[in-house]
Amino acid sequence: MKAHPISKTKIDRFVALSLVFLLSIPVVSAQTAIITGHLSKELIGKSLKLTRFNYETRDDKVVQEVKIGQNRTFSITIKQSQPEIYDLGTENSSLVQVLAKPGDKIHLEIGKYQIKVTGSLETQYLIDYEANRKKVFNKYLRRTYDSSESAVKSGNKEKIEYWNVAHEKASQNYKAELAKWVQQPFFINSLAAVHHSIRWNSETDTTLMNQMVAIYQQKYPKYDLTRQLIDRVNATKRIAIGAIAPGFVSTDTAGKKINFHNIQGKYTLVDFWASWCAPCREESPTLVRLYNQYKEKGFTIISVSIDKNTTLWKNAIRQDGYIWQNVCDLNGYGGPTAALYTITAVPNSFLLDQNGRIIAKNLRGKELENKLTALLK
């Protein structure tokens, strides 16, 4: 049978119809995620905020805000090009972390004591992680926080120093146990693990972090969360024990630019703190005492604040008696100096030798004193 040729008119009509068909396919759903939910009655009348985490600068951004009505339901549609992690909460309270991917339809039942999720296994992982994190926090850190607070109220310097050291040890145990939970195959293979690893990793997590990088490069090579994880691992190596401390330029209380390299030549404590950080302020009497005791023997301090408010920063310096060099980028965790040293929590400190090499981290109270005594006999 002889085939009939297809006319150009028919071809043009076919192409046109095909284009109409393709254009009619809803592409929005591939670039959006929908989060719906039902809330407990305690939240009626409050504003519900969806905040996108910025793990690099800690400058998290509110992307949507809705008012909770009497029916206690909400629906939020977010535009996305790839997976992102958000916090869903009210003004000063986090309710749940959400990992949303383009095309996701996530539903949350948020009760007073329990959260149920459908449509997102990764969000369930984040809920489970947070429940475990709170349990581990209460196991290791709750007592040291409460005891440190009592010691400060008592004014007993020995008690303050004791509980500051105890808090640092408890913090290391806290991070180590969290890391064990993250190592579970179901979690470490999920993008949800980024939430732990970028915010909470320490130098003791090097093996875990390298393992995660290998997994993410294979499973999620094009995601920005993978890039952030790799950047974090590289930054951690930059401030490892034995590395030369990164140089920086920041601003002192008089508005003068201070070059960190000009301060070197002594054993130097680079101390990251903030006026609003209670554990930092509790350590202040110890730092003042040790500075006065060892400043003539080759020891100095440079305090780097992550404050955003100039007045609060300067008032805290005056109140606590910081007479050494004080600098601040006035940009919180998003400042260039904090980013350079991957500071995601304070207090945080680095002890350097005369050549600017990192020889210890996060020494507090008696531990710092013992180290200085050994170095500056």
CSV table of C-alpha atoms in Angstrom, one decimal:
chain,number,residue,atom,x,y,z
A,1,MET,CA,0.0,0.0,0.0
A,2,LYS,CA,1.3,3.4,-0.9
A,3,ALA,CA,1.8,5.8,2.0
A,4,HIS,CA,0.1,9.2,1.7
A,5,PRO,CA,2.4,12.1,2.3
A,6,ILE,CA,1.5,14.4,5.2
A,7,SER,CA,0.9,18.0,4.0
A,8,LYS,CA,2.9,20.9,5.5
A,9,THR,CA,-0.4,22.4,6.8
A,10,LYS,CA,-1.1,19.2,8.8
A,11,ILE,CA,2.4,19.2,10.2
A,12,ASP,CA,2.1,22.9,11.3
A,13,ARG,CA,-1.3,22.2,12.9
A,14,PHE,CA,0.2,19.2,14.7
A,15,VAL,CA,3.1,21.2,16.0
A,16,ALA,CA,0.7,24.0,17.1
A,17,LEU,CA,-1.6,21.6,18.9
A,18,SER,CA,1.4,20.0,20.6
A,19,LEU,CA,2.7,23.3,21.8
A,20,VAL,CA,-0.8,24.1,23.2
A,21,PHE,CA,-0.8,20.8,25.0
A,22,LEU,CA,2.6,21.2,26.5
A,23,LEU,CA,1.9,24.8,27.6
A,24,SER,CA,-1.3,23.5,29.2
A,25,ILE,CA,0.6,21.2,31.5
A,26,PRO,CA,0.9,22.8,34.9
A,27,VAL,CA,4.6,23.3,35.5
A,28,VAL,CA,4.1,25.4,38.7
A,29,SER,CA,3.7,22.2,40.8
A,30,ALA,CA,7.2,21.1,39.8
A,31,GLN,CA,8.6,24.4,41.2
A,32,THR,CA,6.5,24.8,44.3
A,33,ALA,CA,5.9,22.9,47.6
A,34,ILE,CA,2.7,23.2,49.6
A,35,ILE,CA,2.6,22.9,53.4
A,36,THR,CA,-0.7,22.6,55.1
A,37,GLY,CA,-1.6,21.9,58.7
A,38,HIS,CA,-3.9,22.0,61.7
A,39,LEU,CA,-2.7,23.6,64.9
A,40,SER,CA,-3.5,23.3,68.6
A,41,LYS,CA,-6.0,25.9,70.0
A,42,GLU,CA,-3.2,27.7,72.0
A,43,LEU,CA,-2.0,29.2,68.7
A,44,ILE,CA,-5.3,30.8,67.7
A,45,GLY,CA,-4.6,34.5,66.9
A,46,LYS,CA,-0.9,34.1,66.6
A,47,SER,CA,1.2,34.7,63.5
A,48,LEU,CA,2.7,31.6,62.0
A,49,LYS,CA,6.1,32.2,60.3
A,50,LEU,CA,7.9,30.0,57.8
A,51,THR,CA,11.6,30.8,58.0
A,52,ARG,CA,14.2,29.5,55.5
A,53,PHE,CA,17.4,28.4,57.2
A,54,ASN,CA,20.7,30.0,56.0
A,55,TYR,CA,23.3,27.6,57.4
A,56,GLU,CA,26.2,29.7,56.1
A,57,THR,CA,25.4,33.1,57.6
A,58,ARG,CA,22.7,32.2,60.2
A,59,ASP,CA,20.8,35.1,58.7
A,60,ASP,CA,17.6,33.1,58.4
A,61,LYS,CA,14.8,34.8,56.4
A,62,VAL,CA,11.0,34.7,57.0
A,63,VAL,CA,9.6,33.8,53.6
A,64,GLN,CA,5.9,33.7,54.6
A,65,GLU,CA,3.7,34.7,57.5
A,66,VAL,CA,0.0,33.8,58.1
A,67,LYS,CA,-2.4,34.6,60.9
A,68,ILE,CA,-4.0,31.6,62.7
A,69,GLY,CA,-7.8,31.8,62.7
A,70,GLN,CA,-10.4,30.0,64.7
A,71,ASN,CA,-10.4,27.0,62.4
A,72,ARG,CA,-6.6,26.6,63.3
A,73,THR,CA,-5.7,25.6,59.7
A,74,PHE,CA,-3.1,27.0,57.4
A,75,SER,CA,-1.8,26.5,53.9
A,76,ILE,CA,1.5,27.9,52.6
A,77,THR,CA,2.8,27.6,49.0
A,78,ILE,CA,6.5,28.2,48.5
A,79,LYS,CA,8.4,28.6,45.2
A,80,GLN,CA,11.5,26.3,45.0
A,81,SER,CA,14.1,25.1,42.5
A,82,GLN,CA,15.5,22.5,44.9
A,83,PRO,CA,15.1,21.2,48.4
A,84,GLU,CA,15.3,23.6,51.3
A,85,ILE,CA,14.9,23.4,55.1
A,86,TYR,CA,12.6,25.7,57.0
A,87,ASP,CA,11.5,26.4,60.5
A,88,LEU,CA,7.8,26.8,61.2
A,89,GLY,CA,7.0,28.7,64.3
A,90,THR,CA,5.4,31.6,66.1
A,91,GLU,CA,7.1,34.9,67.1
A,92,ASN,CA,9.6,33.5,69.6
A,93,SER,CA,8.9,29.7,69.4
A,94,SER,CA,9.9,27.1,66.9
A,95,LEU,CA,7.2,24.4,66.3
A,96,VAL,CA,8.8,22.1,63.7
A,97,GLN,CA,11.6,22.0,61.1
A,98,VAL,CA,10.4,21.1,57.6
A,99,LEU,CA,12.4,19.8,54.6
A,100,ALA,CA,10.4,20.6,51.5
A,101,LYS,CA,11.2,19.6,47.9
A,102,PRO,CA,9.6,21.0,44.7
A,103,GLY,CA,6.4,19.2,44.2
A,104,ASP,CA,5.9,18.2,47.9
A,105,LYS,CA,2.5,18.3,49.5
A,106,ILE,CA,3.2,18.2,53.2
A,107,HIS,CA,0.6,18.1,55.9
A,108,LEU,CA,1.3,18.7,59.6
A,109,GLU,CA,-0.9,18.0,62.6
A,110,ILE,CA,0.7,20.1,65.3
A,111,GLY,CA,-0.7,19.3,68.8
A,112,LYS,CA,0.4,20.7,72.1
A,113,TYR,CA,2.7,17.7,72.8
A,114,GLN,CA,2.9,15.8,69.5
A,115,ILE,CA,3.5,16.5,65.8
A,116,LYS,CA,2.3,14.2,63.0
A,117,VAL,CA,3.4,14.6,59.4
A,118,THR,CA,2.4,13.1,56.1
A,119,GLY,CA,3.9,13.7,52.7
A,120,SER,CA,7.5,14.1,53.7
A,121,LEU,CA,9.7,11.4,55.1
A,122,GLU,CA,12.6,13.9,55.5
A,123,THR,CA,10.4,16.1,57.6
A,124,GLN,CA,9.6,13.1,59.8
A,125,TYR,CA,13.4,12.6,60.2
A,126,LEU,CA,13.8,16.2,61.3
A,127,ILE,CA,11.0,15.7,63.9
A,128,ASP,CA,12.6,12.6,65.2
A,129,TYR,CA,16.0,14.2,65.3
A,130,GLU,CA,14.7,17.2,67.3
A,131,ALA,CA,13.0,14.9,69.8
A,132,ASN,CA,16.2,13.1,70.3
A,133,ARG,CA,18.2,16.3,70.5
A,134,LYS,CA,16.0,17.6,73.3
A,135,LYS,CA,16.4,14.3,75.1
A,136,VAL,CA,20.2,14.4,74.8
A,137,PHE,CA,20.2,18.1,75.9
A,138,ASN,CA,18.4,17.3,79.1
A,139,LYS,CA,20.7,14.4,79.7
A,140,TYR,CA,24.0,16.4,79.4
A,141,LEU,CA,23.4,20.1,79.4
A,142,ARG,CA,20.3,21.0,81.4
A,143,ARG,CA,22.0,20.5,84.8
A,144,THR,CA,25.1,22.5,83.8
A,145,TYR,CA,23.0,25.4,82.6
A,146,ASP,CA,20.9,25.5,85.8
A,147,SER,CA,24.0,25.1,88.0
A,148,SER,CA,26.0,27.7,86.1
A,149,GLU,CA,23.1,30.1,86.6
A,150,SER,CA,23.0,29.4,90.3
A,151,ALA,CA,26.7,29.8,90.6
A,152,VAL,CA,26.6,33.2,88.9
A,153,LYS,CA,23.8,34.4,91.3
A,154,SER,CA,25.9,33.3,94.3
A,155,GLY,CA,28.9,35.3,93.1
A,156,ASN,CA,31.3,32.4,94.0
A,157,LYS,CA,34.1,32.5,91.4
A,158,GLU,CA,35.3,29.0,92.1
A,159,LYS,CA,31.8,27.6,91.5
A,160,ILE,CA,31.4,29.7,88.3
A,161,GLU,CA,34.7,28.3,87.0
A,162,TYR,CA,33.8,24.8,87.9
A,163,TRP,CA,30.5,24.8,86.2
A,164,ASN,CA,31.8,26.6,83.1
A,165,VAL,CA,34.3,23.7,82.7
A,166,ALA,CA,31.6,21.2,83.4
A,167,HIS,CA,29.4,22.8,80.8
A,168,GLU,CA,32.1,22.6,78.1
A,169,LYS,CA,32.6,18.9,78.8
A,170,ALA,CA,28.9,18.3,78.8
A,171,SER,CA,28.6,20.1,75.5
A,172,GLN,CA,31.2,17.8,73.9
A,173,ASN,CA,29.3,14.7,75.2
A,174,TYR,CA,26.1,16.2,73.9
A,175,LYS,CA,27.6,16.7,70.4
A,176,ALA,CA,29.1,13.2,70.4
A,177,GLU,CA,25.8,11.5,71.2
A,178,LEU,CA,24.0,13.5,68.6
A,179,ALA,CA,26.6,12.4,66.0
A,180,LYS,CA,25.9,8.7,66.9
A,181,TRP,CA,22.2,9.3,66.1
A,182,VAL,CA,23.1,11.0,62.8
A,183,GLN,CA,25.2,8.0,61.8
A,184,GLN,CA,22.2,5.8,61.5
A,185,PRO,CA,21.9,4.8,57.8
A,186,PHE,CA,18.4,6.1,57.3
A,187,PHE,CA,19.4,9.5,58.5
A,188,ILE,CA,22.9,10.0,57.2
A,189,ASN,CA,21.6,9.1,53.7
A,190,SER,CA,18.9,11.8,53.9
A,191,LEU,CA,19.2,15.5,53.2
A,192,ALA,CA,17.8,16.0,56.7
A,193,ALA,CA,21.2,15.2,58.1
A,194,VAL,CA,22.5,18.6,56.9
A,195,HIS,CA,20.5,20.3,59.6
A,196,HIS,CA,22.7,18.6,62.2
A,197,SER,CA,26.0,18.5,60.5
A,198,ILE,CA,26.2,22.2,59.4
A,199,ARG,CA,25.0,23.6,62.7
A,200,TRP,CA,26.4,21.2,65.3
A,201,ASN,CA,29.4,19.4,63.9
A,202,SER,CA,32.7,19.6,65.7
A,203,GLU,CA,36.2,18.5,65.0
A,204,THR,CA,35.5,15.1,66.5
A,205,ASP,CA,32.9,14.6,63.7
A,206,THR,CA,35.5,14.6,60.9
A,207,THR,CA,34.9,10.9,59.9
A,208,LEU,CA,31.2,11.4,59.9
A,209,MET,CA,31.4,14.6,57.9
A,210,ASN,CA,33.7,13.0,55.3
A,211,GLN,CA,31.2,10.1,55.0
A,212,MET,CA,28.3,12.5,54.5
A,213,VAL,CA,30.2,14.4,51.8
A,214,ALA,CA,30.8,11.2,49.9
A,215,ILE,CA,27.1,10.2,50.1
A,216,TYR,CA,25.9,13.7,49.1
A,217,GLN,CA,28.2,14.0,46.2
A,218,GLN,CA,26.9,10.7,44.8
A,219,LYS,CA,23.2,11.1,45.7
A,220,TYR,CA,22.7,14.9,45.6
A,221,PRO,CA,25.5,16.4,43.5
A,222,LYS,CA,23.6,19.4,42.2
A,223,TYR,CA,21.9,20.6,45.4
A,224,ASP,CA,23.0,23.7,47.2
A,225,LEU,CA,22.7,21.9,50.6
A,226,THR,CA,25.5,19.6,49.3
A,227,ARG,CA,27.7,22.6,48.5
A,228,GLN,CA,27.0,24.1,51.9
A,229,LEU,CA,28.0,20.8,53.6
A,230,ILE,CA,31.3,20.6,51.5
A,231,ASP,CA,32.1,24.3,52.3
A,232,ARG,CA,31.5,23.5,56.0
A,233,VAL,CA,33.8,20.6,56.0
A,234,ASN,CA,36.5,22.6,54.3
A,235,ALA,CA,36.1,25.4,56.7
A,236,THR,CA,36.4,23.0,59.7
A,237,LYS,CA,39.7,21.8,58.3
A,238,ARG,CA,40.8,25.5,58.1
A,239,ILE,CA,40.4,25.9,61.9
A,240,ALA,CA,41.6,22.5,63.0
A,241,ILE,CA,44.2,22.0,65.7
A,242,GLY,CA,47.6,22.7,64.2
A,243,ALA,CA,46.4,25.0,61.5
A,244,ILE,CA,47.4,28.6,61.3
A,245,ALA,CA,44.5,30.7,62.5
A,246,PRO,CA,42.8,32.6,59.6
A,247,GLY,CA,43.6,36.3,59.6
A,248,PHE,CA,40.8,38.9,59.7
A,249,VAL,CA,40.1,42.6,59.9
A,250,SER,CA,37.4,43.9,62.2
A,251,THR,CA,36.3,47.1,63.9
A,252,ASP,CA,37.0,48.0,67.5
A,253,THR,CA,34.9,50.1,70.0
A,254,ALA,CA,36.4,53.3,68.6
A,255,GLY,CA,35.4,52.4,65.0
A,256,LYS,CA,39.0,51.7,64.1
A,257,LYS,CA,39.9,48.8,61.8
A,258,ILE,CA,42.0,46.2,63.6
A,259,ASN,CA,44.2,43.7,61.7
A,260,PHE,CA,44.4,40.4,63.5
A,261,HIS,CA,47.9,39.8,62.2
A,262,ASN,CA,49.2,42.9,64.0
A,263,ILE,CA,48.2,41.3,67.4
A,264,GLN,CA,50.3,38.1,67.0
A,265,GLY,CA,53.6,37.4,68.7
A,266,LYS,CA,52.1,36.2,72.0
A,267,TYR,CA,49.9,33.3,73.1
A,268,THR,CA,46.6,34.6,72.1
A,269,LEU,CA,43.0,33.6,73.0
A,270,VAL,CA,40.6,34.5,70.2
A,271,ASP,CA,37.3,34.6,72.1
A,272,PHE,CA,34.0,34.6,70.3
A,273,TRP,CA,31.2,35.9,72.5
A,274,ALA,CA,28.1,38.1,72.7
A,275,SER,CA,26.5,40.5,75.2
A,276,TRP,CA,23.4,38.3,75.3
A,277,CYS,CA,25.2,35.0,75.8
A,278,ALA,CA,24.9,34.0,79.5
A,279,PRO,CA,27.7,31.4,79.5
A,280,CYS,CA,30.0,33.9,77.8
A,281,ARG,CA,29.3,36.5,80.5
A,282,GLU,CA,29.7,33.9,83.2
A,283,GLU,CA,33.3,33.3,82.0
A,284,SER,CA,34.2,37.0,82.0
A,285,PRO,CA,35.6,37.1,85.6
A,286,THR,CA,37.9,34.2,84.8
A,287,LEU,CA,39.2,35.8,81.6
A,288,VAL,CA,39.8,39.1,83.4
A,289,ARG,CA,41.7,37.3,86.1
A,290,LEU,CA,43.8,35.3,83.7
A,291,TYR,CA,44.6,38.2,81.5
A,292,ASN,CA,45.9,40.3,84.4
A,293,GLN,CA,47.8,37.3,85.7
A,294,TYR,CA,49.6,36.4,82.5
A,295,LYS,CA,49.6,39.6,80.3
A,296,GLU,CA,53.2,40.3,81.3
A,297,LYS,CA,54.3,36.8,80.5
A,298,GLY,CA,53.3,36.7,76.9
A,299,PHE,CA,49.5,36.2,76.9
A,300,THR,CA,46.8,38.4,75.4
A,301,ILE,CA,43.1,38.2,74.4
A,302,ILE,CA,41.2,39.4,71.4
A,303,SER,CA,37.4,39.2,72.0
A,304,VAL,CA,35.3,39.0,68.8
A,305,SER,CA,31.6,39.8,69.5
A,306,ILE,CA,28.8,38.6,67.3
A,307,ASP,CA,26.5,41.3,68.6
A,308,LYS,CA,24.4,43.4,66.2
A,309,ASN,CA,23.7,46.3,68.7
A,310,THR,CA,26.7,48.6,69.3
A,311,THR,CA,25.3,49.9,72.6
A,312,LEU,CA,24.7,46.5,74.1
A,313,TRP,CA,28.2,45.3,73.0
A,314,LYS,CA,30.0,48.3,74.5
A,315,ASN,CA,28.0,48.2,77.7
A,316,ALA,CA,28.9,44.5,78.2
A,317,ILE,CA,32.6,45.3,77.6
A,318,ARG,CA,32.5,48.0,80.3
A,319,GLN,CA,30.4,46.0,82.8
A,320,ASP,CA,32.6,42.9,82.5
A,321,GLY,CA,35.9,44.8,82.5
A,322,TYR,CA,37.3,43.7,79.1
A,323,ILE,CA,40.5,45.9,78.9
A,324,TRP,CA,42.0,44.0,76.0
A,325,GLN,CA,41.3,44.3,72.3
A,326,ASN,CA,37.6,44.1,71.4
A,327,VAL,CA,36.2,43.9,67.9
A,328,CYS,CA,32.8,43.3,66.3
A,329,ASP,CA,31.5,43.1,62.7
A,330,LEU,CA,28.0,44.0,64.1
A,331,ASN,CA,26.3,41.4,61.9
A,332,GLY,CA,25.7,38.5,64.3
A,333,TYR,CA,26.6,35.1,63.0
A,334,GLY,CA,26.5,36.5,59.5
A,335,GLY,CA,29.6,38.6,60.1
A,336,PRO,CA,32.7,37.8,58.0
A,337,THR,CA,34.9,37.0,61.0
A,338,ALA,CA,32.3,34.6,62.5
A,339,ALA,CA,31.9,33.0,59.0
A,340,LEU,CA,35.7,32.6,58.7
A,341,TYR,CA,35.9,30.7,61.9
A,342,THR,CA,32.6,28.8,61.2
A,343,ILE,CA,31.1,30.2,64.4
A,344,THR,CA,27.5,28.9,64.8
A,345,ALA,CA,27.3,29.1,68.6
A,346,VAL,CA,29.0,31.0,71.4
A,347,PRO,CA,31.0,30.8,73.6
A,348,ASN,CA,33.7,29.6,71.2
A,349,SER,CA,37.4,30.2,71.6
A,350,PHE,CA,40.8,29.3,70.0
A,351,LEU,CA,44.1,29.4,71.8
A,352,LEU,CA,47.1,30.3,69.5
A,353,ASP,CA,50.8,30.1,70.0
A,354,GLN,CA,53.2,32.9,69.2
A,355,ASN,CA,53.2,32.0,65.5
A,356,GLY,CA,49.4,32.1,65.2
A,357,ARG,CA,49.0,28.3,65.2
A,358,ILE,CA,45.8,26.9,66.8
A,359,ILE,CA,46.9,24.7,69.8
A,360,ALA,CA,43.6,24.4,71.7
A,361,LYS,CA,39.9,25.1,71.5
A,362,ASN,CA,37.2,26.1,73.9
A,363,LEU,CA,39.3,25.9,77.1
A,364,ARG,CA,37.5,27.4,80.0
A,365,GLY,CA,38.1,28.1,83.7
A,366,LYS,CA,40.7,25.8,85.3
A,367,GLU,CA,41.4,24.1,82.0
A,368,LEU,CA,42.5,27.4,80.4
A,369,GLU,CA,44.4,28.4,83.5
A,370,ASN,CA,46.3,25.0,83.6
A,371,LYS,CA,47.2,25.4,80.0
A,372,LEU,CA,48.5,28.9,80.4
A,373,THR,CA,50.5,27.9,83.5
A,374,ALA,CA,52.1,25.1,81.5
A,375,LEU,CA,52.9,27.4,78.6
A,376,LEU,CA,54.1,30.4,80.5
A,377,LYS,CA,56.1,29.0,83.5
